[in-house]
Amino acid sequence: MRATCRRSAAAGYWRRATAAGARWASSSAPPRTRTLTLTLALQVGIELCPTSNLVAMNEIPDLTHHHFPLWWPHGGEVSITVNTDDAGLFNCSLSSELRDIAEAFDLTWGDLVELEEHAIDASFHPEPERLRAAFRRQLAAQAAAPAPGLTPEPAPLPPKAAATVAAAQDASA
């Protein structure tokens, strides 16, 4: 296990483990084949800290070059989370990290909800189902009375209505 941790640290990753489980945190380096294979095999979560990667590592010019899209397709196999590294040092919040990664990679409201559900899965919370239930209650409250700028994406229009809207837009162009 120590050899694996040393190899992972040398590859730009570090592992944090407790009796409750384990999760990986990453640098701004993209997932390497061995690290990705090991991560998928162990089913540990991936913590991504975009602002920290951008500012501290100084290896990417902007967040559109972040390695998030290399991990995101594996979200069904491991928990991919977006986090703050040191909110005081990097002047960021979890909300700003999620907004920035959503803007950089055109994530939808559903994608952001999925990211937060991954965070619940990867957490060391003693009652993850209770946490998930509280999260879902918050989502329901948000949908009932959305805050400005934080509204869920609207439901898609039925095909006939979408065609009418498209025709109206074409006519006005």
Short mmCIF file of N, CA and C in Angstrom, two decimals:
data_model
loop_
_atom_site.label_atom_id
_atom_site.label_comp_id
_atom_site.label_asym_id
_atom_site.label_seq_id
_atom_site.Cartn_x
_atom_site.Cartn_y
_atom_site.Cartn_z
N MET A 1 0.83 -1.18 0.00
CA MET A 1 0.00 0.00 0.00
C MET A 1 0.87 1.25 0.00
N ARG A 2 1.92 1.29 0.81
CA ARG A 2 2.80 2.45 0.83
C ARG A 2 3.45 2.69 -0.52
N ALA A 3 3.86 1.61 -1.19
CA ALA A 3 4.47 1.75 -2.51
C ALA A 3 3.48 2.35 -3.49
N THR A 4 2.22 1.91 -3.40
CA THR A 4 1.18 2.46 -4.28
C THR A 4 0.99 3.94 -4.00
N CYS A 5 0.96 4.32 -2.72
CA CYS A 5 0.80 5.73 -2.37
C CYS A 5 1.97 6.55 -2.87
N ARG A 6 3.18 6.04 -2.73
CA ARG A 6 4.36 6.79 -3.21
C ARG A 6 4.31 6.93 -4.72
N ARG A 7 3.98 5.85 -5.43
CA ARG A 7 3.89 5.93 -6.90
C ARG A 7 2.81 6.92 -7.31
N SER A 8 1.68 6.88 -6.63
CA SER A 8 0.60 7.80 -6.96
C SER A 8 1.00 9.23 -6.67
N ALA A 9 1.67 9.47 -5.56
CA ALA A 9 2.12 10.82 -5.23
C ALA A 9 3.11 11.31 -6.28
N ALA A 10 3.99 10.45 -6.73
CA ALA A 10 4.95 10.83 -7.76
C ALA A 10 4.25 11.13 -9.08
N ALA A 11 3.09 10.51 -9.30
CA ALA A 11 2.33 10.74 -10.53
C ALA A 11 1.44 11.96 -10.42
N GLY A 12 1.48 12.68 -9.29
CA GLY A 12 0.67 13.87 -9.13
C GLY A 12 -0.61 13.64 -8.37
N TYR A 13 -0.74 12.51 -7.71
CA TYR A 13 -1.94 12.18 -6.97
C TYR A 13 -1.55 11.81 -5.55
N TRP A 14 -2.45 12.06 -4.61
CA TRP A 14 -2.21 11.60 -3.25
C TRP A 14 -3.46 10.91 -2.75
N ARG A 15 -3.28 10.04 -1.81
CA ARG A 15 -4.39 9.24 -1.31
C ARG A 15 -4.59 9.54 0.16
N ARG A 16 -5.83 9.74 0.53
CA ARG A 16 -6.17 9.95 1.92
C ARG A 16 -7.08 8.81 2.33
N ALA A 17 -6.71 8.12 3.36
CA ALA A 17 -7.50 6.95 3.77
C ALA A 17 -7.85 7.04 5.25
N THR A 18 -9.00 6.53 5.59
CA THR A 18 -9.41 6.39 6.98
C THR A 18 -10.07 5.03 7.09
N ALA A 19 -10.52 4.70 8.27
CA ALA A 19 -11.21 3.43 8.45
C ALA A 19 -12.51 3.41 7.64
N ALA A 20 -13.06 4.59 7.36
CA ALA A 20 -14.34 4.65 6.64
C ALA A 20 -14.18 4.45 5.14
N GLY A 21 -13.00 4.60 4.61
CA GLY A 21 -12.84 4.47 3.17
C GLY A 21 -11.65 5.25 2.67
N ALA A 22 -11.62 5.50 1.38
CA ALA A 22 -10.50 6.21 0.79
C ALA A 22 -10.99 7.08 -0.35
N ARG A 23 -10.24 8.10 -0.63
CA ARG A 23 -10.51 8.88 -1.83
C ARG A 23 -9.21 9.48 -2.31
N TRP A 24 -9.18 9.78 -3.57
CA TRP A 24 -7.98 10.34 -4.19
C TRP A 24 -8.21 11.81 -4.42
N ALA A 25 -7.18 12.56 -4.33
CA ALA A 25 -7.24 13.96 -4.75
C ALA A 25 -6.20 14.11 -5.84
N SER A 26 -6.44 15.00 -6.74
CA SER A 26 -5.54 15.09 -7.88
C SER A 26 -4.90 16.45 -8.01
N SER A 27 -3.79 16.47 -8.68
CA SER A 27 -3.17 17.73 -9.06
C SER A 27 -3.80 18.15 -10.37
N SER A 28 -3.18 19.06 -11.07
CA SER A 28 -3.76 19.48 -12.35
C SER A 28 -3.37 18.53 -13.47
N ALA A 29 -2.63 17.47 -13.14
CA ALA A 29 -2.24 16.50 -14.15
C ALA A 29 -3.43 15.65 -14.56
N PRO A 30 -3.54 15.32 -15.84
CA PRO A 30 -4.64 14.45 -16.26
C PRO A 30 -4.42 13.03 -15.73
N PRO A 31 -5.47 12.23 -15.68
CA PRO A 31 -5.31 10.87 -15.17
C PRO A 31 -4.41 10.05 -16.09
N ARG A 32 -3.42 9.44 -15.50
CA ARG A 32 -2.54 8.56 -16.25
C ARG A 32 -3.18 7.17 -16.30
N THR A 33 -2.82 6.38 -17.26
CA THR A 33 -3.46 5.08 -17.47
C THR A 33 -3.42 4.22 -16.21
N ARG A 34 -2.25 4.09 -15.58
CA ARG A 34 -2.15 3.24 -14.38
C ARG A 34 -2.97 3.80 -13.24
N THR A 35 -2.90 5.12 -13.05
CA THR A 35 -3.65 5.74 -11.97
C THR A 35 -5.15 5.60 -12.20
N LEU A 36 -5.57 5.81 -13.44
CA LEU A 36 -6.98 5.67 -13.77
C LEU A 36 -7.44 4.23 -13.56
N THR A 37 -6.65 3.28 -14.00
CA THR A 37 -7.00 1.86 -13.84
C THR A 37 -7.11 1.50 -12.36
N LEU A 38 -6.14 1.96 -11.57
CA LEU A 38 -6.15 1.67 -10.13
C LEU A 38 -7.34 2.35 -9.46
N THR A 39 -7.60 3.58 -9.82
CA THR A 39 -8.72 4.32 -9.24
C THR A 39 -10.05 3.63 -9.55
N LEU A 40 -10.22 3.20 -10.79
CA LEU A 40 -11.45 2.51 -11.16
C LEU A 40 -11.57 1.16 -10.45
N ALA A 41 -10.46 0.45 -10.34
CA ALA A 41 -10.47 -0.86 -9.68
C ALA A 41 -10.82 -0.74 -8.20
N LEU A 42 -10.28 0.28 -7.53
CA LEU A 42 -10.52 0.47 -6.10
C LEU A 42 -11.83 1.21 -5.82
N GLN A 43 -12.40 1.80 -6.86
CA GLN A 43 -13.63 2.59 -6.75
C GLN A 43 -13.54 3.65 -5.67
N VAL A 44 -12.45 4.40 -5.69
CA VAL A 44 -12.31 5.52 -4.78
C VAL A 44 -12.70 6.79 -5.53
N GLY A 45 -13.10 7.80 -4.79
CA GLY A 45 -13.54 9.04 -5.40
C GLY A 45 -12.38 9.92 -5.83
N ILE A 46 -12.69 10.81 -6.76
CA ILE A 46 -11.70 11.77 -7.25
C ILE A 46 -12.13 13.16 -6.81
N GLU A 47 -11.26 13.86 -6.10
CA GLU A 47 -11.51 15.23 -5.69
C GLU A 47 -10.78 16.16 -6.65
N LEU A 48 -11.52 17.01 -7.32
CA LEU A 48 -10.93 17.98 -8.23
C LEU A 48 -11.10 19.37 -7.62
N CYS A 49 -10.02 20.12 -7.57
CA CYS A 49 -10.02 21.47 -7.00
C CYS A 49 -9.59 22.44 -8.10
N PRO A 50 -10.52 22.88 -8.94
CA PRO A 50 -10.17 23.65 -10.13
C PRO A 50 -9.37 24.92 -9.88
N THR A 51 -9.79 25.76 -8.93
CA THR A 51 -9.07 27.02 -8.70
C THR A 51 -7.66 26.75 -8.20
N SER A 52 -7.51 25.79 -7.32
CA SER A 52 -6.19 25.43 -6.84
C SER A 52 -5.31 24.96 -7.99
N ASN A 53 -5.87 24.11 -8.86
CA ASN A 53 -5.11 23.63 -10.01
C ASN A 53 -4.70 24.78 -10.91
N LEU A 54 -5.59 25.71 -11.11
CA LEU A 54 -5.33 26.85 -11.99
C LEU A 54 -4.29 27.79 -11.40
N VAL A 55 -4.45 28.13 -10.13
CA VAL A 55 -3.58 29.14 -9.50
C VAL A 55 -2.28 28.54 -8.98
N ALA A 56 -2.37 27.51 -8.16
CA ALA A 56 -1.18 26.99 -7.49
C ALA A 56 -0.27 26.20 -8.41
N MET A 57 -0.87 25.41 -9.29
CA MET A 57 -0.04 24.57 -10.15
C MET A 57 0.50 25.34 -11.35
N ASN A 58 -0.22 26.36 -11.76
CA ASN A 58 0.21 27.21 -12.87
C ASN A 58 0.61 26.39 -14.09
N GLU A 59 -0.15 25.30 -14.33
CA GLU A 59 0.16 24.43 -15.46
C GLU A 59 -0.87 24.52 -16.57
N ILE A 60 -1.97 25.21 -16.30
CA ILE A 60 -3.01 25.34 -17.31
C ILE A 60 -3.36 26.82 -17.46
N PRO A 61 -3.61 27.28 -18.69
CA PRO A 61 -3.87 28.71 -18.89
C PRO A 61 -5.24 29.15 -18.38
N ASP A 62 -6.23 28.27 -18.42
CA ASP A 62 -7.57 28.57 -17.91
C ASP A 62 -8.30 27.25 -17.66
N LEU A 63 -9.47 27.34 -17.07
CA LEU A 63 -10.17 26.12 -16.67
C LEU A 63 -10.64 25.27 -17.85
N THR A 64 -10.73 25.83 -19.04
CA THR A 64 -11.11 25.00 -20.18
C THR A 64 -10.05 23.97 -20.51
N HIS A 65 -8.84 24.12 -19.93
CA HIS A 65 -7.76 23.15 -20.12
C HIS A 65 -7.62 22.20 -18.92
N HIS A 66 -8.53 22.30 -17.97
CA HIS A 66 -8.50 21.44 -16.78
C HIS A 66 -8.79 19.99 -17.21
N HIS A 67 -8.35 19.05 -16.40
CA HIS A 67 -8.53 17.63 -16.73
C HIS A 67 -9.89 17.08 -16.31
N PHE A 68 -10.80 17.91 -15.87
CA PHE A 68 -12.14 17.48 -15.50
C PHE A 68 -12.80 16.60 -16.57
N PRO A 69 -12.77 17.00 -17.86
CA PRO A 69 -13.48 16.16 -18.85
C PRO A 69 -12.86 14.78 -19.05
N LEU A 70 -11.63 14.58 -18.60
CA LEU A 70 -11.01 13.25 -18.69
C LEU A 70 -11.55 12.33 -17.60
N TRP A 71 -11.95 12.90 -16.47
CA TRP A 71 -12.51 12.11 -15.38
C TRP A 71 -14.01 11.96 -15.49
N TRP A 72 -14.70 12.98 -15.96
CA TRP A 72 -16.16 13.02 -15.95
C TRP A 72 -16.83 11.79 -16.56
N PRO A 73 -16.33 11.25 -17.69
CA PRO A 73 -17.00 10.06 -18.25
C PRO A 73 -16.96 8.85 -17.32
N HIS A 74 -16.10 8.87 -16.32
CA HIS A 74 -15.99 7.74 -15.39
C HIS A 74 -16.87 7.92 -14.15
N GLY A 75 -17.71 8.95 -14.18
CA GLY A 75 -18.56 9.26 -13.02
C GLY A 75 -19.50 8.15 -12.61
N GLY A 76 -19.83 7.25 -13.52
CA GLY A 76 -20.67 6.12 -13.15
C GLY A 76 -19.91 5.04 -12.42
N GLU A 77 -18.58 5.08 -12.53
CA GLU A 77 -17.74 4.04 -11.93
C GLU A 77 -17.10 4.50 -10.62
N VAL A 78 -16.79 5.78 -10.52
CA VAL A 78 -16.20 6.36 -9.31
C VAL A 78 -16.89 7.69 -9.04
N SER A 79 -16.75 8.17 -7.83
CA SER A 79 -17.35 9.45 -7.47
C SER A 79 -16.40 10.59 -7.84
N ILE A 80 -16.82 11.40 -8.80
CA ILE A 80 -16.05 12.56 -9.23
C ILE A 80 -16.63 13.76 -8.49
N THR A 81 -15.80 14.49 -7.75
CA THR A 81 -16.30 15.63 -6.99
C THR A 81 -15.49 16.88 -7.32
N VAL A 82 -16.14 18.02 -7.19
CA VAL A 82 -15.47 19.32 -7.33
C VAL A 82 -15.43 19.92 -5.94
N ASN A 83 -14.25 20.40 -5.54
CA ASN A 83 -14.04 20.86 -4.18
C ASN A 83 -13.24 22.16 -4.16
N THR A 84 -13.16 22.76 -3.00
CA THR A 84 -12.24 23.86 -2.78
C THR A 84 -11.01 23.26 -2.12
N ASP A 85 -9.86 23.79 -2.42
CA ASP A 85 -8.64 23.32 -1.78
C ASP A 85 -8.44 24.10 -0.49
N ASP A 86 -8.27 25.38 -0.60
CA ASP A 86 -8.13 26.27 0.54
C ASP A 86 -8.88 27.54 0.19
N ALA A 87 -10.14 27.58 0.60
CA ALA A 87 -11.03 28.69 0.19
C ALA A 87 -10.46 30.06 0.57
N GLY A 88 -9.82 30.15 1.73
CA GLY A 88 -9.25 31.43 2.16
C GLY A 88 -8.08 31.85 1.30
N LEU A 89 -7.22 30.92 0.98
CA LEU A 89 -6.03 31.22 0.18
C LEU A 89 -6.39 31.52 -1.27
N PHE A 90 -7.33 30.77 -1.82
CA PHE A 90 -7.65 30.91 -3.24
C PHE A 90 -8.88 31.79 -3.49
N ASN A 91 -9.48 32.34 -2.44
CA ASN A 91 -10.62 33.24 -2.56
C ASN A 91 -11.73 32.61 -3.42
N CYS A 92 -12.12 31.40 -3.04
CA CYS A 92 -13.17 30.70 -3.77
C CYS A 92 -14.08 30.00 -2.77
N SER A 93 -15.23 29.62 -3.26
CA SER A 93 -16.19 28.86 -2.47
C SER A 93 -16.59 27.64 -3.29
N LEU A 94 -17.28 26.72 -2.67
CA LEU A 94 -17.74 25.56 -3.42
C LEU A 94 -18.68 26.02 -4.54
N SER A 95 -19.52 27.00 -4.23
CA SER A 95 -20.43 27.53 -5.26
C SER A 95 -19.66 28.10 -6.45
N SER A 96 -18.60 28.85 -6.17
CA SER A 96 -17.83 29.44 -7.28
C SER A 96 -17.08 28.36 -8.06
N GLU A 97 -16.60 27.33 -7.37
CA GLU A 97 -15.91 26.24 -8.06
C GLU A 97 -16.88 25.51 -9.00
N LEU A 98 -18.07 25.23 -8.51
CA LEU A 98 -19.07 24.55 -9.34
C LEU A 98 -19.49 25.43 -10.52
N ARG A 99 -19.69 26.73 -10.26
CA ARG A 99 -20.06 27.64 -11.35
C ARG A 99 -18.96 27.70 -12.40
N ASP A 100 -17.72 27.83 -11.95
CA ASP A 100 -16.60 27.95 -12.89
C ASP A 100 -16.44 26.69 -13.74
N ILE A 101 -16.54 25.52 -13.11
CA ILE A 101 -16.38 24.27 -13.87
C ILE A 101 -17.57 24.08 -14.80
N ALA A 102 -18.77 24.50 -14.36
CA ALA A 102 -19.96 24.39 -15.21
C ALA A 102 -19.82 25.30 -16.43
N GLU A 103 -19.31 26.51 -16.23
CA GLU A 103 -19.12 27.43 -17.36
C GLU A 103 -18.04 26.93 -18.30
N ALA A 104 -16.97 26.41 -17.75
CA ALA A 104 -15.84 25.95 -18.59
C ALA A 104 -16.22 24.76 -19.45
N PHE A 105 -17.12 23.89 -18.95
CA PHE A 105 -17.42 22.66 -19.67
C PHE A 105 -18.91 22.50 -20.01
N ASP A 106 -19.65 23.60 -19.98
CA ASP A 106 -21.06 23.59 -20.36
C ASP A 106 -21.86 22.52 -19.62
N LEU A 107 -21.66 22.44 -18.31
CA LEU A 107 -22.42 21.47 -17.52
C LEU A 107 -23.85 21.96 -17.32
N THR A 108 -24.76 21.04 -17.22
CA THR A 108 -26.16 21.36 -16.99
C THR A 108 -26.45 21.33 -15.50
N TRP A 109 -27.66 21.78 -15.16
CA TRP A 109 -28.10 21.69 -13.77
C TRP A 109 -28.05 20.23 -13.31
N GLY A 110 -28.48 19.32 -14.15
CA GLY A 110 -28.45 17.90 -13.81
C GLY A 110 -27.03 17.40 -13.57
N ASP A 111 -26.06 17.91 -14.34
CA ASP A 111 -24.66 17.53 -14.13
C ASP A 111 -24.19 18.00 -12.75
N LEU A 112 -24.57 19.22 -12.38
CA LEU A 112 -24.16 19.75 -11.07
C LEU A 112 -24.79 18.95 -9.94
N VAL A 113 -26.04 18.56 -10.12
CA VAL A 113 -26.70 17.72 -9.11
C VAL A 113 -25.95 16.38 -9.01
N GLU A 114 -25.58 15.82 -10.14
CA GLU A 114 -24.83 14.56 -10.14
C GLU A 114 -23.48 14.71 -9.43
N LEU A 115 -22.79 15.81 -9.69
CA LEU A 115 -21.52 16.05 -9.00
C LEU A 115 -21.71 16.09 -7.49
N GLU A 116 -22.76 16.75 -7.04
CA GLU A 116 -23.01 16.83 -5.60
C GLU A 116 -23.44 15.49 -5.03
N GLU A 117 -24.14 14.69 -5.80
CA GLU A 117 -24.47 13.34 -5.33
C GLU A 117 -23.21 12.48 -5.25
N HIS A 118 -22.27 12.70 -6.17
CA HIS A 118 -20.98 12.00 -6.08
C HIS A 118 -20.27 12.41 -4.78
N ALA A 119 -20.36 13.69 -4.44
CA ALA A 119 -19.71 14.16 -3.21
C ALA A 119 -20.31 13.47 -1.99
N ILE A 120 -21.61 13.27 -2.00
CA ILE A 120 -22.25 12.55 -0.88
C ILE A 120 -21.72 11.11 -0.85
N ASP A 121 -21.63 10.47 -2.01
CA ASP A 121 -21.12 9.09 -2.08
C ASP A 121 -19.69 8.99 -1.56
N ALA A 122 -18.87 9.99 -1.83
CA ALA A 122 -17.46 9.94 -1.46
C ALA A 122 -17.20 10.47 -0.05
N SER A 123 -18.23 11.03 0.57
CA SER A 123 -18.03 11.63 1.89
C SER A 123 -17.82 10.56 2.96
N PHE A 124 -17.31 11.00 4.08
CA PHE A 124 -17.15 10.11 5.22
C PHE A 124 -18.28 10.34 6.21
N HIS A 125 -19.39 10.84 5.73
CA HIS A 125 -20.54 11.11 6.59
C HIS A 125 -21.05 9.79 7.17
N PRO A 126 -21.35 9.75 8.46
CA PRO A 126 -21.79 8.49 9.06
C PRO A 126 -23.15 8.02 8.57
N GLU A 127 -23.97 8.94 8.04
CA GLU A 127 -25.30 8.58 7.56
C GLU A 127 -25.51 9.17 6.16
N PRO A 128 -24.87 8.59 5.14
CA PRO A 128 -24.97 9.19 3.80
C PRO A 128 -26.39 9.24 3.26
N GLU A 129 -27.24 8.29 3.61
CA GLU A 129 -28.62 8.32 3.12
C GLU A 129 -29.40 9.49 3.71
N ARG A 130 -29.13 9.79 4.97
CA ARG A 130 -29.77 10.96 5.60
C ARG A 130 -29.29 12.24 4.93
N LEU A 131 -27.99 12.30 4.60
CA LEU A 131 -27.43 13.45 3.90
C LEU A 131 -28.04 13.58 2.50
N ARG A 132 -28.18 12.46 1.82
CA ARG A 132 -28.78 12.46 0.47
C ARG A 132 -30.24 12.94 0.56
N ALA A 133 -30.97 12.51 1.57
CA ALA A 133 -32.36 12.94 1.73
C ALA A 133 -32.43 14.44 1.98
N ALA A 134 -31.52 14.97 2.80
CA ALA A 134 -31.49 16.42 3.05
C ALA A 134 -31.16 17.18 1.77
N PHE A 135 -30.24 16.65 0.98
CA PHE A 135 -29.88 17.26 -0.29
C PHE A 135 -31.08 17.30 -1.22
N ARG A 136 -31.80 16.21 -1.30
CA ARG A 136 -32.99 16.16 -2.18
C ARG A 136 -34.08 17.11 -1.70
N ARG A 137 -34.22 17.26 -0.38
CA ARG A 137 -35.19 18.24 0.14
C ARG A 137 -34.79 19.65 -0.27
N GLN A 138 -33.49 19.94 -0.21
CA GLN A 138 -33.01 21.26 -0.62
C GLN A 138 -33.26 21.48 -2.11
N LEU A 139 -33.05 20.45 -2.92
CA LEU A 139 -33.32 20.57 -4.36
C LEU A 139 -34.80 20.85 -4.60
N ALA A 140 -35.66 20.16 -3.88
CA ALA A 140 -37.10 20.36 -4.05
C ALA A 140 -37.48 21.78 -3.63
N ALA A 141 -36.90 22.27 -2.54
CA ALA A 141 -37.18 23.64 -2.10
C ALA A 141 -36.66 24.64 -3.12
N GLN A 142 -35.51 24.38 -3.69
CA GLN A 142 -34.93 25.24 -4.72
C GLN A 142 -35.82 25.30 -5.94
N ALA A 143 -36.35 24.16 -6.34
CA ALA A 143 -37.23 24.12 -7.51
C ALA A 143 -38.53 24.86 -7.23
N ALA A 144 -39.00 24.83 -5.99
CA ALA A 144 -40.25 25.50 -5.64
C ALA A 144 -40.09 27.01 -5.58
N ALA A 145 -38.94 27.49 -5.12
CA ALA A 145 -38.69 28.93 -5.00
C ALA A 145 -37.23 29.20 -5.36
N PRO A 146 -36.89 29.18 -6.65
CA PRO A 146 -35.49 29.33 -7.06
C PRO A 146 -34.92 30.70 -6.73
N ALA A 147 -33.66 30.69 -6.33
CA ALA A 147 -32.93 31.94 -6.10
C ALA A 147 -32.52 32.52 -7.45
N PRO A 148 -32.38 33.84 -7.53
CA PRO A 148 -31.97 34.44 -8.80
C PRO A 148 -30.63 33.87 -9.27
N GLY A 149 -30.57 33.52 -10.55
CA GLY A 149 -29.32 33.02 -11.13
C GLY A 149 -29.01 31.58 -10.79
N LEU A 150 -29.89 30.90 -10.08
CA LEU A 150 -29.61 29.53 -9.65
C LEU A 150 -30.79 28.63 -9.95
N THR A 151 -31.43 28.88 -11.06
CA THR A 151 -32.62 28.10 -11.39
C THR A 151 -32.26 26.83 -12.13
N PRO A 152 -33.00 25.76 -11.85
CA PRO A 152 -32.78 24.52 -12.60
C PRO A 152 -33.11 24.75 -14.07
N GLU A 153 -32.47 23.98 -14.92
CA GLU A 153 -32.77 24.13 -16.34
C GLU A 153 -34.22 23.77 -16.59
N PRO A 154 -34.88 24.50 -17.50
CA PRO A 154 -36.29 24.21 -17.75
C PRO A 154 -36.46 22.85 -18.42
N ALA A 155 -37.63 22.29 -18.26
CA ALA A 155 -37.94 21.02 -18.92
C ALA A 155 -37.93 21.25 -20.42
N PRO A 156 -37.49 20.28 -21.20
CA PRO A 156 -37.48 20.47 -22.65
C PRO A 156 -38.90 20.64 -23.18
N LEU A 157 -39.00 21.45 -24.23
CA LEU A 157 -40.30 21.67 -24.85
C LEU A 157 -40.74 20.41 -25.59
N PRO A 158 -42.04 20.18 -25.64
CA PRO A 158 -42.53 19.09 -26.48
C PRO A 158 -42.14 19.38 -27.93
N PRO A 159 -41.98 18.36 -28.76
CA PRO A 159 -41.51 18.56 -30.14
C PRO A 159 -42.31 19.59 -30.92
N LYS A 160 -43.64 19.56 -30.80
CA LYS A 160 -44.47 20.50 -31.56
C LYS A 160 -44.19 21.94 -31.11
N ALA A 161 -44.08 22.15 -29.79
CA ALA A 161 -43.79 23.49 -29.27
C ALA A 161 -42.40 23.95 -29.68
N ALA A 162 -41.43 23.03 -29.66
CA ALA A 162 -40.06 23.36 -30.07
C ALA A 162 -40.04 23.79 -31.53
N ALA A 163 -40.82 23.11 -32.37
CA ALA A 163 -40.88 23.47 -33.79
C ALA A 163 -41.50 24.85 -33.96
N THR A 164 -42.52 25.16 -33.17
CA THR A 164 -43.16 26.48 -33.24
C THR A 164 -42.18 27.58 -32.83
N VAL A 165 -41.42 27.35 -31.76
CA VAL A 165 -40.43 28.33 -31.30
C VAL A 165 -39.36 28.51 -32.37
N ALA A 166 -38.87 27.43 -32.93
CA ALA A 166 -37.85 27.51 -33.98
C ALA A 166 -38.36 28.28 -35.19
N ALA A 167 -39.60 28.03 -35.58
CA ALA A 167 -40.19 28.74 -36.72
C ALA A 167 -40.30 30.23 -36.42
N ALA A 168 -40.69 30.57 -35.22
CA ALA A 168 -40.82 31.98 -34.82
C ALA A 168 -39.45 32.66 -34.83
N GLN A 169 -38.43 31.96 -34.35
CA GLN A 169 -37.08 32.53 -34.37
C GLN A 169 -36.59 32.72 -35.78
N ASP A 170 -36.85 31.76 -36.66
CA ASP A 170 -36.46 31.89 -38.07
C ASP A 170 -37.15 33.07 -38.73
N ALA A 171 -38.43 33.26 -38.41
CA ALA A 171 -39.22 34.33 -39.01
C ALA A 171 -38.72 35.70 -38.57
N SER A 172 -38.22 35.79 -37.33
CA SER A 172 -37.75 37.08 -36.83
C SER A 172 -36.31 37.37 -37.26
N ALA A 173 -35.61 36.39 -37.79
CA ALA A 173 -34.20 36.58 -38.18
C ALA A 173 -34.06 37.21 -39.53
#
